[in-house]
Amino acid sequence: MTTMSAERTALRPLAAVAGARRAARSFLGALGQTAIEPECADTVILVVSELVTNALRHGGGAHTLRLAAHPDTIEVSVEDSSPHWPRMRTPDLVDGTGGFGWRMVNDLARSIVVTPTPEGGKTVRALLPRQACGQPRPAGG
């Protein structure tokens, strides 16, 4: 299977998350119905939404979303201009300031890699399974 990819850059925060979800649905649809299980497609869209939201809230707003299909995984990459790497936070159950998204992305992804960009920002990459979503990860994985 060949690798397929798509890229989307957004500068308008209000429409960015909804547009990112639409781009992800379109990308996954172009792969074909049997290329990814429906539950896995939902997981990809959720991770796209969370990573783009984090880029908007904590990364300066402007971001680039990249999606790539590999034989067993979907790669979701979001680049932003902030040098600050994501971190686990205690979820805020009182004031609604967040703390759930990064933890959820870590739980759903097979692996996550954060790398600095030459411009001083970062790229967050999450690899998500194309099949058997919701299955527990192997120990140490």
Short mmCIF file of N, CA and C in Angstrom, two decimals:
data_model
loop_
_atom_site.label_atom_id
_atom_site.label_comp_id
_atom_site.label_asym_id
_atom_site.label_seq_id
_atom_site.Cartn_x
_atom_site.Cartn_y
_atom_site.Cartn_z
N MET A 1 0.83 -1.16 0.00
CA MET A 1 0.00 0.00 0.00
C MET A 1 0.88 1.23 0.00
N THR A 2 0.55 2.20 -0.82
CA THR A 2 1.32 3.43 -0.87
C THR A 2 0.86 4.37 0.23
N THR A 3 1.74 5.27 0.61
CA THR A 3 1.42 6.26 1.62
C THR A 3 0.65 7.40 0.96
N MET A 4 -0.40 7.86 1.64
CA MET A 4 -1.19 8.99 1.16
C MET A 4 -1.10 10.07 2.20
N SER A 5 -1.03 11.33 1.78
CA SER A 5 -0.94 12.40 2.76
C SER A 5 -1.76 13.61 2.34
N ALA A 6 -2.05 14.46 3.30
CA ALA A 6 -2.76 15.71 3.07
C ALA A 6 -2.24 16.72 4.06
N GLU A 7 -2.37 18.02 3.72
CA GLU A 7 -1.89 19.08 4.59
C GLU A 7 -2.89 20.21 4.58
N ARG A 8 -3.05 20.85 5.75
CA ARG A 8 -3.97 21.98 5.87
C ARG A 8 -3.36 22.97 6.85
N THR A 9 -3.25 24.24 6.44
CA THR A 9 -2.76 25.30 7.31
C THR A 9 -3.92 26.22 7.62
N ALA A 10 -4.06 26.59 8.89
CA ALA A 10 -5.16 27.46 9.29
C ALA A 10 -4.63 28.62 10.10
N LEU A 11 -5.20 29.79 9.83
CA LEU A 11 -4.85 30.98 10.58
C LEU A 11 -6.06 31.56 11.30
N ARG A 12 -7.26 31.09 11.00
CA ARG A 12 -8.47 31.61 11.62
C ARG A 12 -8.92 30.68 12.73
N PRO A 13 -8.73 31.07 13.99
CA PRO A 13 -9.02 30.16 15.09
C PRO A 13 -10.47 29.70 15.17
N LEU A 14 -11.43 30.56 14.87
CA LEU A 14 -12.83 30.18 15.06
C LEU A 14 -13.25 29.00 14.22
N ALA A 15 -12.76 28.91 13.00
CA ALA A 15 -13.16 27.84 12.11
C ALA A 15 -12.13 26.72 12.04
N ALA A 16 -11.02 26.88 12.73
CA ALA A 16 -9.90 25.95 12.55
C ALA A 16 -10.22 24.53 12.99
N VAL A 17 -10.84 24.35 14.14
CA VAL A 17 -11.08 22.99 14.64
C VAL A 17 -12.11 22.28 13.76
N ALA A 18 -13.19 22.96 13.44
CA ALA A 18 -14.21 22.36 12.57
C ALA A 18 -13.62 22.05 11.20
N GLY A 19 -12.81 22.95 10.68
CA GLY A 19 -12.16 22.71 9.38
C GLY A 19 -11.19 21.56 9.43
N ALA A 20 -10.47 21.41 10.54
CA ALA A 20 -9.53 20.30 10.70
C ALA A 20 -10.28 18.98 10.73
N ARG A 21 -11.42 18.94 11.44
CA ARG A 21 -12.21 17.72 11.46
C ARG A 21 -12.74 17.38 10.07
N ARG A 22 -13.20 18.39 9.33
CA ARG A 22 -13.67 18.15 7.96
C ARG A 22 -12.54 17.62 7.09
N ALA A 23 -11.37 18.22 7.21
CA ALA A 23 -10.21 17.77 6.43
C ALA A 23 -9.86 16.33 6.76
N ALA A 24 -9.93 15.97 8.04
CA ALA A 24 -9.62 14.59 8.44
C ALA A 24 -10.66 13.62 7.88
N ARG A 25 -11.95 13.99 7.96
CA ARG A 25 -12.99 13.11 7.39
C ARG A 25 -12.79 12.93 5.89
N SER A 26 -12.48 14.01 5.22
CA SER A 26 -12.25 13.94 3.77
C SER A 26 -11.05 13.05 3.45
N PHE A 27 -9.97 13.23 4.20
CA PHE A 27 -8.76 12.43 4.01
C PHE A 27 -9.06 10.95 4.22
N LEU A 28 -9.74 10.63 5.31
CA LEU A 28 -10.06 9.23 5.61
C LEU A 28 -11.02 8.66 4.58
N GLY A 29 -11.97 9.46 4.12
CA GLY A 29 -12.90 9.01 3.09
C GLY A 29 -12.20 8.69 1.79
N ALA A 30 -11.16 9.45 1.47
CA ALA A 30 -10.41 9.21 0.24
C ALA A 30 -9.62 7.90 0.30
N LEU A 31 -9.39 7.39 1.50
CA LEU A 31 -8.68 6.12 1.64
C LEU A 31 -9.56 4.93 1.25
N GLY A 32 -10.87 5.11 1.32
CA GLY A 32 -11.79 4.03 0.99
C GLY A 32 -12.39 3.42 2.24
N GLN A 33 -13.57 2.83 2.09
CA GLN A 33 -14.33 2.32 3.22
C GLN A 33 -13.62 1.23 4.00
N THR A 34 -12.89 0.37 3.34
CA THR A 34 -12.27 -0.76 4.04
C THR A 34 -10.86 -0.43 4.54
N ALA A 35 -10.37 0.78 4.28
CA ALA A 35 -9.00 1.12 4.65
C ALA A 35 -8.84 1.39 6.14
N ILE A 36 -9.93 1.77 6.80
CA ILE A 36 -9.86 2.08 8.23
C ILE A 36 -11.20 1.74 8.86
N GLU A 37 -11.15 1.10 10.02
CA GLU A 37 -12.38 0.76 10.73
C GLU A 37 -13.09 2.03 11.18
N PRO A 38 -14.43 2.04 11.19
CA PRO A 38 -15.17 3.24 11.59
C PRO A 38 -14.77 3.77 12.97
N GLU A 39 -14.56 2.87 13.94
CA GLU A 39 -14.16 3.31 15.28
C GLU A 39 -12.78 3.98 15.23
N CYS A 40 -11.90 3.47 14.40
CA CYS A 40 -10.57 4.06 14.26
C CYS A 40 -10.66 5.42 13.58
N ALA A 41 -11.55 5.56 12.61
CA ALA A 41 -11.75 6.85 11.96
C ALA A 41 -12.22 7.88 12.98
N ASP A 42 -13.15 7.50 13.85
CA ASP A 42 -13.62 8.40 14.90
C ASP A 42 -12.48 8.80 15.83
N THR A 43 -11.59 7.86 16.13
CA THR A 43 -10.45 8.14 16.99
C THR A 43 -9.51 9.14 16.31
N VAL A 44 -9.26 8.96 15.02
CA VAL A 44 -8.39 9.90 14.29
C VAL A 44 -8.99 11.30 14.34
N ILE A 45 -10.28 11.42 14.09
CA ILE A 45 -10.93 12.73 14.09
C ILE A 45 -10.87 13.36 15.48
N LEU A 46 -11.05 12.57 16.52
CA LEU A 46 -10.94 13.08 17.89
C LEU A 46 -9.54 13.59 18.18
N VAL A 47 -8.52 12.84 17.78
CA VAL A 47 -7.13 13.26 18.01
C VAL A 47 -6.82 14.52 17.21
N VAL A 48 -7.28 14.60 15.97
CA VAL A 48 -7.10 15.82 15.17
C VAL A 48 -7.70 17.00 15.92
N SER A 49 -8.92 16.84 16.39
CA SER A 49 -9.60 17.91 17.10
C SER A 49 -8.84 18.36 18.34
N GLU A 50 -8.35 17.41 19.12
CA GLU A 50 -7.63 17.74 20.35
C GLU A 50 -6.29 18.42 20.05
N LEU A 51 -5.53 17.90 19.08
CA LEU A 51 -4.23 18.50 18.78
C LEU A 51 -4.37 19.90 18.18
N VAL A 52 -5.37 20.10 17.33
CA VAL A 52 -5.59 21.43 16.77
C VAL A 52 -6.07 22.39 17.86
N THR A 53 -6.96 21.93 18.73
CA THR A 53 -7.41 22.77 19.84
C THR A 53 -6.23 23.18 20.72
N ASN A 54 -5.35 22.23 21.02
CA ASN A 54 -4.16 22.56 21.82
C ASN A 54 -3.27 23.57 21.11
N ALA A 55 -3.11 23.44 19.79
CA ALA A 55 -2.30 24.40 19.04
C ALA A 55 -2.92 25.79 19.11
N LEU A 56 -4.24 25.84 19.07
CA LEU A 56 -4.92 27.14 19.15
C LEU A 56 -4.80 27.75 20.55
N ARG A 57 -5.02 26.93 21.56
CA ARG A 57 -5.02 27.44 22.94
C ARG A 57 -3.63 27.72 23.48
N HIS A 58 -2.68 26.88 23.13
CA HIS A 58 -1.36 26.96 23.77
C HIS A 58 -0.22 27.21 22.78
N GLY A 59 -0.49 27.16 21.49
CA GLY A 59 0.59 27.24 20.51
C GLY A 59 0.61 28.47 19.65
N GLY A 60 -0.16 29.48 20.01
CA GLY A 60 -0.10 30.72 19.26
C GLY A 60 -1.16 30.87 18.17
N GLY A 61 -2.00 29.87 17.96
CA GLY A 61 -3.11 30.00 17.01
C GLY A 61 -2.83 29.44 15.64
N ALA A 62 -1.84 29.96 14.94
CA ALA A 62 -1.54 29.46 13.60
C ALA A 62 -0.95 28.06 13.71
N HIS A 63 -1.39 27.18 12.85
CA HIS A 63 -0.90 25.79 12.90
C HIS A 63 -1.00 25.16 11.52
N THR A 64 -0.31 24.06 11.37
CA THR A 64 -0.42 23.26 10.15
C THR A 64 -0.77 21.84 10.58
N LEU A 65 -1.81 21.30 9.97
CA LEU A 65 -2.23 19.92 10.19
C LEU A 65 -1.75 19.09 9.01
N ARG A 66 -1.10 17.98 9.30
CA ARG A 66 -0.69 17.04 8.26
C ARG A 66 -1.23 15.66 8.62
N LEU A 67 -1.76 14.98 7.62
CA LEU A 67 -2.27 13.62 7.80
C LEU A 67 -1.56 12.73 6.81
N ALA A 68 -1.17 11.55 7.25
CA ALA A 68 -0.53 10.59 6.36
C ALA A 68 -1.04 9.20 6.69
N ALA A 69 -1.26 8.41 5.65
CA ALA A 69 -1.69 7.02 5.82
C ALA A 69 -0.51 6.11 5.56
N HIS A 70 -0.24 5.26 6.50
CA HIS A 70 0.80 4.24 6.38
C HIS A 70 0.10 2.88 6.41
N PRO A 71 0.77 1.80 6.12
CA PRO A 71 0.09 0.50 6.04
C PRO A 71 -0.76 0.13 7.27
N ASP A 72 -0.25 0.37 8.47
CA ASP A 72 -0.99 -0.02 9.68
C ASP A 72 -1.45 1.16 10.53
N THR A 73 -1.04 2.37 10.17
CA THR A 73 -1.33 3.53 11.01
C THR A 73 -1.75 4.74 10.20
N ILE A 74 -2.38 5.66 10.90
CA ILE A 74 -2.64 7.00 10.39
C ILE A 74 -1.79 7.94 11.23
N GLU A 75 -1.03 8.79 10.58
CA GLU A 75 -0.19 9.76 11.29
C GLU A 75 -0.88 11.12 11.27
N VAL A 76 -1.07 11.67 12.45
CA VAL A 76 -1.64 13.01 12.62
C VAL A 76 -0.51 13.89 13.14
N SER A 77 -0.17 14.96 12.41
CA SER A 77 0.87 15.88 12.83
C SER A 77 0.29 17.29 12.88
N VAL A 78 0.57 17.99 13.95
CA VAL A 78 0.16 19.38 14.07
C VAL A 78 1.39 20.19 14.47
N GLU A 79 1.69 21.18 13.64
CA GLU A 79 2.83 22.06 13.89
C GLU A 79 2.30 23.42 14.34
N ASP A 80 2.94 23.99 15.37
CA ASP A 80 2.59 25.34 15.80
C ASP A 80 3.87 26.10 16.12
N SER A 81 3.72 27.38 16.47
CA SER A 81 4.90 28.23 16.66
C SER A 81 5.40 28.30 18.10
N SER A 82 4.75 27.61 19.01
CA SER A 82 5.18 27.67 20.41
C SER A 82 6.33 26.70 20.68
N PRO A 83 7.33 27.15 21.44
CA PRO A 83 8.41 26.25 21.82
C PRO A 83 8.05 25.36 23.01
N HIS A 84 6.91 25.64 23.65
CA HIS A 84 6.51 24.88 24.84
C HIS A 84 5.86 23.57 24.45
N TRP A 85 6.41 22.48 24.96
CA TRP A 85 5.91 21.14 24.63
C TRP A 85 4.66 20.84 25.45
N PRO A 86 3.80 19.99 24.94
CA PRO A 86 2.61 19.60 25.70
C PRO A 86 3.01 18.91 27.00
N ARG A 87 2.14 19.03 27.99
CA ARG A 87 2.41 18.39 29.27
C ARG A 87 1.09 17.91 29.87
N MET A 88 1.19 16.88 30.67
CA MET A 88 0.02 16.39 31.38
C MET A 88 -0.36 17.41 32.45
N ARG A 89 -1.66 17.65 32.55
CA ARG A 89 -2.17 18.53 33.60
C ARG A 89 -3.25 17.79 34.37
N THR A 90 -3.47 18.20 35.58
CA THR A 90 -4.58 17.66 36.33
C THR A 90 -5.86 18.23 35.72
N PRO A 91 -6.79 17.39 35.30
CA PRO A 91 -8.02 17.91 34.69
C PRO A 91 -8.77 18.83 35.66
N ASP A 92 -9.28 19.93 35.12
CA ASP A 92 -10.02 20.91 35.90
C ASP A 92 -11.51 20.60 35.83
N LEU A 93 -12.04 20.08 36.92
CA LEU A 93 -13.46 19.72 36.97
C LEU A 93 -14.33 20.86 37.47
N VAL A 94 -13.71 21.98 37.87
CA VAL A 94 -14.46 23.09 38.45
C VAL A 94 -14.60 24.26 37.47
N ASP A 95 -13.48 24.78 36.99
CA ASP A 95 -13.49 25.98 36.18
C ASP A 95 -13.50 25.72 34.67
N GLY A 96 -13.38 24.48 34.27
CA GLY A 96 -13.43 24.15 32.85
C GLY A 96 -12.24 24.63 32.05
N THR A 97 -11.05 24.65 32.64
CA THR A 97 -9.87 25.12 31.92
C THR A 97 -9.12 24.00 31.21
N GLY A 98 -9.68 22.82 31.17
CA GLY A 98 -9.07 21.74 30.40
C GLY A 98 -8.28 20.75 31.22
N GLY A 99 -7.30 20.15 30.55
CA GLY A 99 -6.48 19.13 31.18
C GLY A 99 -6.82 17.72 30.77
N PHE A 100 -7.80 17.57 29.89
CA PHE A 100 -8.24 16.24 29.47
C PHE A 100 -7.63 15.81 28.13
N GLY A 101 -7.45 16.75 27.20
CA GLY A 101 -7.09 16.43 25.83
C GLY A 101 -5.77 15.72 25.64
N TRP A 102 -4.71 16.26 26.22
CA TRP A 102 -3.39 15.66 26.02
C TRP A 102 -3.34 14.25 26.60
N ARG A 103 -3.97 14.06 27.76
CA ARG A 103 -4.04 12.74 28.38
C ARG A 103 -4.79 11.77 27.45
N MET A 104 -5.89 12.23 26.86
CA MET A 104 -6.68 11.39 25.96
C MET A 104 -5.87 11.02 24.71
N VAL A 105 -5.17 11.99 24.13
CA VAL A 105 -4.34 11.72 22.96
C VAL A 105 -3.30 10.66 23.29
N ASN A 106 -2.67 10.78 24.45
CA ASN A 106 -1.67 9.79 24.87
C ASN A 106 -2.27 8.41 25.04
N ASP A 107 -3.50 8.34 25.52
CA ASP A 107 -4.16 7.06 25.71
C ASP A 107 -4.58 6.42 24.38
N LEU A 108 -4.91 7.22 23.38
CA LEU A 108 -5.44 6.70 22.12
C LEU A 108 -4.34 6.36 21.10
N ALA A 109 -3.23 7.04 21.16
CA ALA A 109 -2.18 6.87 20.15
C ALA A 109 -1.28 5.68 20.46
N ARG A 110 -0.79 5.04 19.41
CA ARG A 110 0.23 4.00 19.58
C ARG A 110 1.53 4.62 20.05
N SER A 111 1.84 5.79 19.50
CA SER A 111 3.02 6.52 19.93
C SER A 111 2.84 8.00 19.61
N ILE A 112 3.57 8.82 20.36
CA ILE A 112 3.56 10.27 20.17
C ILE A 112 5.00 10.74 20.18
N VAL A 113 5.31 11.63 19.25
CA VAL A 113 6.64 12.21 19.18
C VAL A 113 6.46 13.72 19.05
N VAL A 114 7.19 14.48 19.87
CA VAL A 114 7.20 15.93 19.77
C VAL A 114 8.61 16.33 19.36
N THR A 115 8.70 17.11 18.28
CA THR A 115 10.00 17.55 17.79
C THR A 115 10.00 19.06 17.58
N PRO A 116 11.13 19.69 17.84
CA PRO A 116 11.22 21.13 17.59
C PRO A 116 11.29 21.41 16.09
N THR A 117 10.79 22.56 15.69
CA THR A 117 10.90 22.98 14.29
C THR A 117 12.08 23.96 14.17
N PRO A 118 12.64 24.11 12.99
CA PRO A 118 13.75 25.06 12.82
C PRO A 118 13.36 26.50 13.15
N GLU A 119 12.07 26.81 13.05
CA GLU A 119 11.60 28.17 13.30
C GLU A 119 11.39 28.45 14.79
N GLY A 120 11.56 27.44 15.65
CA GLY A 120 11.41 27.64 17.08
C GLY A 120 10.12 27.10 17.67
N GLY A 121 9.26 26.53 16.85
CA GLY A 121 8.02 25.93 17.34
C GLY A 121 8.20 24.44 17.56
N LYS A 122 7.12 23.71 17.35
CA LYS A 122 7.18 22.25 17.54
C LYS A 122 6.18 21.58 16.62
N THR A 123 6.41 20.29 16.39
CA THR A 123 5.47 19.42 15.71
C THR A 123 5.13 18.28 16.64
N VAL A 124 3.83 18.05 16.81
CA VAL A 124 3.34 16.94 17.62
C VAL A 124 2.80 15.90 16.65
N ARG A 125 3.37 14.67 16.69
CA ARG A 125 2.95 13.59 15.81
C ARG A 125 2.35 12.46 16.65
N ALA A 126 1.19 12.02 16.22
CA ALA A 126 0.54 10.88 16.88
C ALA A 126 0.29 9.81 15.83
N LEU A 127 0.69 8.59 16.11
CA LEU A 127 0.41 7.45 15.24
C LEU A 127 -0.77 6.69 15.82
N LEU A 128 -1.79 6.52 14.98
CA LEU A 128 -3.03 5.87 15.41
C LEU A 128 -3.27 4.63 14.57
N PRO A 129 -3.79 3.57 15.19
CA PRO A 129 -4.05 2.33 14.43
C PRO A 129 -5.17 2.52 13.42
N ARG A 130 -5.07 1.79 12.32
CA ARG A 130 -6.13 1.80 11.30
C ARG A 130 -7.17 0.72 11.59
N GLN A 131 -6.79 -0.26 12.38
CA GLN A 131 -7.68 -1.39 12.69
C GLN A 131 -7.60 -1.66 14.19
N ALA A 132 -8.60 -2.31 14.73
CA ALA A 132 -8.63 -2.76 16.13
C ALA A 132 -8.46 -1.62 17.12
N CYS A 133 -9.13 -0.50 16.89
CA CYS A 133 -9.12 0.59 17.87
C CYS A 133 -9.86 0.16 19.11
N GLY A 134 -9.48 0.72 20.21
CA GLY A 134 -10.12 0.38 21.46
C GLY A 134 -9.49 -0.84 22.13
N GLN A 135 -8.56 -1.50 21.45
CA GLN A 135 -7.86 -2.64 22.05
C GLN A 135 -6.77 -2.09 22.96
N PRO A 136 -6.55 -2.73 24.09
CA PRO A 136 -5.47 -2.25 24.98
C PRO A 136 -4.12 -2.36 24.29
N ARG A 137 -3.26 -1.37 24.59
CA ARG A 137 -1.89 -1.41 24.07
C ARG A 137 -1.10 -2.48 24.79
N PRO A 138 -0.16 -3.12 24.09
CA PRO A 138 0.69 -4.10 24.76
C PRO A 138 1.52 -3.41 25.86
N ALA A 139 1.85 -4.15 26.89
CA ALA A 139 2.65 -3.61 27.98
C ALA A 139 3.95 -3.05 27.42
N GLY A 140 4.32 -1.86 27.90
CA GLY A 140 5.54 -1.21 27.44
C GLY A 140 5.39 -0.51 26.11
N GLY A 141 4.17 -0.47 25.52
CA GLY A 141 4.00 0.14 24.20
C GLY A 141 3.34 1.43 24.19
#
